[in-house]
XYZ file of C-alpha atoms in Angstrom:
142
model
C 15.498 -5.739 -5.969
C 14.172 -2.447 -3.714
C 10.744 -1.650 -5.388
C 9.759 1.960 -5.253
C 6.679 3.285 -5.326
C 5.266 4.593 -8.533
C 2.209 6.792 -10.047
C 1.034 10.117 -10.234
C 3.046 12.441 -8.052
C 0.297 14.606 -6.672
C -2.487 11.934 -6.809
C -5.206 12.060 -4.557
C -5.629 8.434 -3.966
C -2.573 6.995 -1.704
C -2.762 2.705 -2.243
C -0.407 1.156 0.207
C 0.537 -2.766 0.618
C 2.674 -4.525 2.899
C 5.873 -5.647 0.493
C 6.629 -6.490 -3.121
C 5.812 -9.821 -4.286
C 8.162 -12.387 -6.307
C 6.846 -10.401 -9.724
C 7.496 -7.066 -8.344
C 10.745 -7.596 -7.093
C 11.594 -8.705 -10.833
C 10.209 -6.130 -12.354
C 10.884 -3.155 -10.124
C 7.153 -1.709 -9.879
C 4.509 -2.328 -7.127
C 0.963 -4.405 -8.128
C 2.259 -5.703 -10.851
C 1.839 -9.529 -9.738
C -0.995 -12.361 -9.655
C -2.478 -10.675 -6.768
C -2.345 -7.464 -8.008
C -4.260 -8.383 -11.621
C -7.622 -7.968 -10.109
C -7.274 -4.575 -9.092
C -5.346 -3.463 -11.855
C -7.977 -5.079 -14.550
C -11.302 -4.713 -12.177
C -11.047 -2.612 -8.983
C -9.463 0.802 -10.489
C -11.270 0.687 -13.850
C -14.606 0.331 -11.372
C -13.458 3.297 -9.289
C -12.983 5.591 -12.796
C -9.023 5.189 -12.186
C -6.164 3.764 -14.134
C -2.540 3.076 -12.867
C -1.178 6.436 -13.656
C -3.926 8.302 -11.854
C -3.081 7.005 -8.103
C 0.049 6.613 -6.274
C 1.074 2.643 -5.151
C 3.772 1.929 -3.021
C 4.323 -0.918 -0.121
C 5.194 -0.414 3.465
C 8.811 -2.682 2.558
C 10.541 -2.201 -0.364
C 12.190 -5.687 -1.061
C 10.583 -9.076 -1.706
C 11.083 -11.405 1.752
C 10.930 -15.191 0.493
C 9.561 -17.158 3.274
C 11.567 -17.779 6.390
C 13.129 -14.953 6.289
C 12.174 -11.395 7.974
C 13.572 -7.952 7.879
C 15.844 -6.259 10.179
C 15.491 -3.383 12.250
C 17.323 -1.284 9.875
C 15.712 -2.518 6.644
C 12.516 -1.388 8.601
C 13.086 2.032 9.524
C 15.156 2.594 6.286
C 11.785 1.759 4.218
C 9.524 3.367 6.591
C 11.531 6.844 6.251
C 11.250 6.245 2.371
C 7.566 6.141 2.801
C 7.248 8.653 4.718
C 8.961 10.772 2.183
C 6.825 9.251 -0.654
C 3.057 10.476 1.613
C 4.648 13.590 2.388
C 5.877 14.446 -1.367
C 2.145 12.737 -2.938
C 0.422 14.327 -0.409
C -3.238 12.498 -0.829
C -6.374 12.816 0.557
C -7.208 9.021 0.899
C -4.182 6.652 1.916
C -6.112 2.539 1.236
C -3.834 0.080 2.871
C -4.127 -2.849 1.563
C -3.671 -5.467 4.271
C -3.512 -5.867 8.142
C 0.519 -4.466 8.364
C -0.729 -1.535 6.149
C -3.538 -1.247 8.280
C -1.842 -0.924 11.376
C 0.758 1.095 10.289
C -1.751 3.379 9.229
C -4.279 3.440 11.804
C -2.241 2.055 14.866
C -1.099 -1.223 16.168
C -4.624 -2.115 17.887
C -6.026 -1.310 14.666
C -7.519 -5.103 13.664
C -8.595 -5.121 9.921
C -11.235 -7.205 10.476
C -12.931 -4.767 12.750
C -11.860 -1.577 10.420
C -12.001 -2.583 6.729
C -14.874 -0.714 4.785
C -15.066 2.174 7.101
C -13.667 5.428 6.442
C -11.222 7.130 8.902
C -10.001 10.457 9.789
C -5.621 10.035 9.605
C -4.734 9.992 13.066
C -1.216 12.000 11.779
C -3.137 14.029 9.095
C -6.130 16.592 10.230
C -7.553 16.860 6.174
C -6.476 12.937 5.017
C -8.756 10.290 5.319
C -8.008 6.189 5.465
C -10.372 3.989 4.069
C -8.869 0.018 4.780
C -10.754 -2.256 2.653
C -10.613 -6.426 3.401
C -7.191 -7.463 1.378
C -7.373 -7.780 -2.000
C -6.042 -11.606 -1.855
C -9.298 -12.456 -0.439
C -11.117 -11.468 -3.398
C -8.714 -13.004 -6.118
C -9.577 -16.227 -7.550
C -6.615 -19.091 -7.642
């Protein structure tokens, strides 16, 4: 199932991961799965937010079970749609969550090791600002 992304349409706070997971792809709605419970229950609630006050999306738009990759035109079809999503949300802090986020975001030689927890100017946006924490997997328990 294509998962779209979801929240307040003029939101000021842009979150951004790389694909659905097996739980979002059944329930149609980005970070709503294991990963995801963290920063739903802990990380926005610290930051003064709640679901409805940020917009979430995901670079991809369909769950990829392992072994299997996207195609070119699955790509650029869910890129445009993203692109569509920044552009009609129009934030002033896009937080990728992840290295493809990351990159996407701040370039291909962007390594999220060497970014996360610094805050960047949008290289495509002359008021936006990036800010690529580490992922969000590494601080969920198992």
């Amino acid at each position: 199932m294509r998962v779209p992304g979801c929240g307040k349409r003029n939101a000021e706070i842009f979150f951004c991961g790389e694909f659905p997971g097996v739980q979002e792809s059944r329930e149609g709605e980005p970070f709503v799965g294991r990963t995801s419970r963290d920063f739903n229950k802990h990380l926005l609630p610290l930051l003064g937010l709640r679901r409805g006050d940020v917009w979430l999306t995901n670079l991809y738009r369909e769950f990829v079970p392992d072994g299997q990759t996207y195609d070119k035109e699955q790509k650029a079809r869910d890129i445009e749609e993203l692109r569509e999503e920044l552009a009609a949300v129009n934030p002033r802090l896009i937080v990728p969550i992840g290295a493809a986020a990351t990159r996407f975001f701040l370039g291909d030689d962007a390594d999220l090791d060497e970014v996360h927890g610094i805050l960047w100017r949008d290289p495509n946006h002359e008021t936006r600002l990036i800010f690529p924490p580490a992922h969000i997997a590494a601080y969920t328990p198992e």
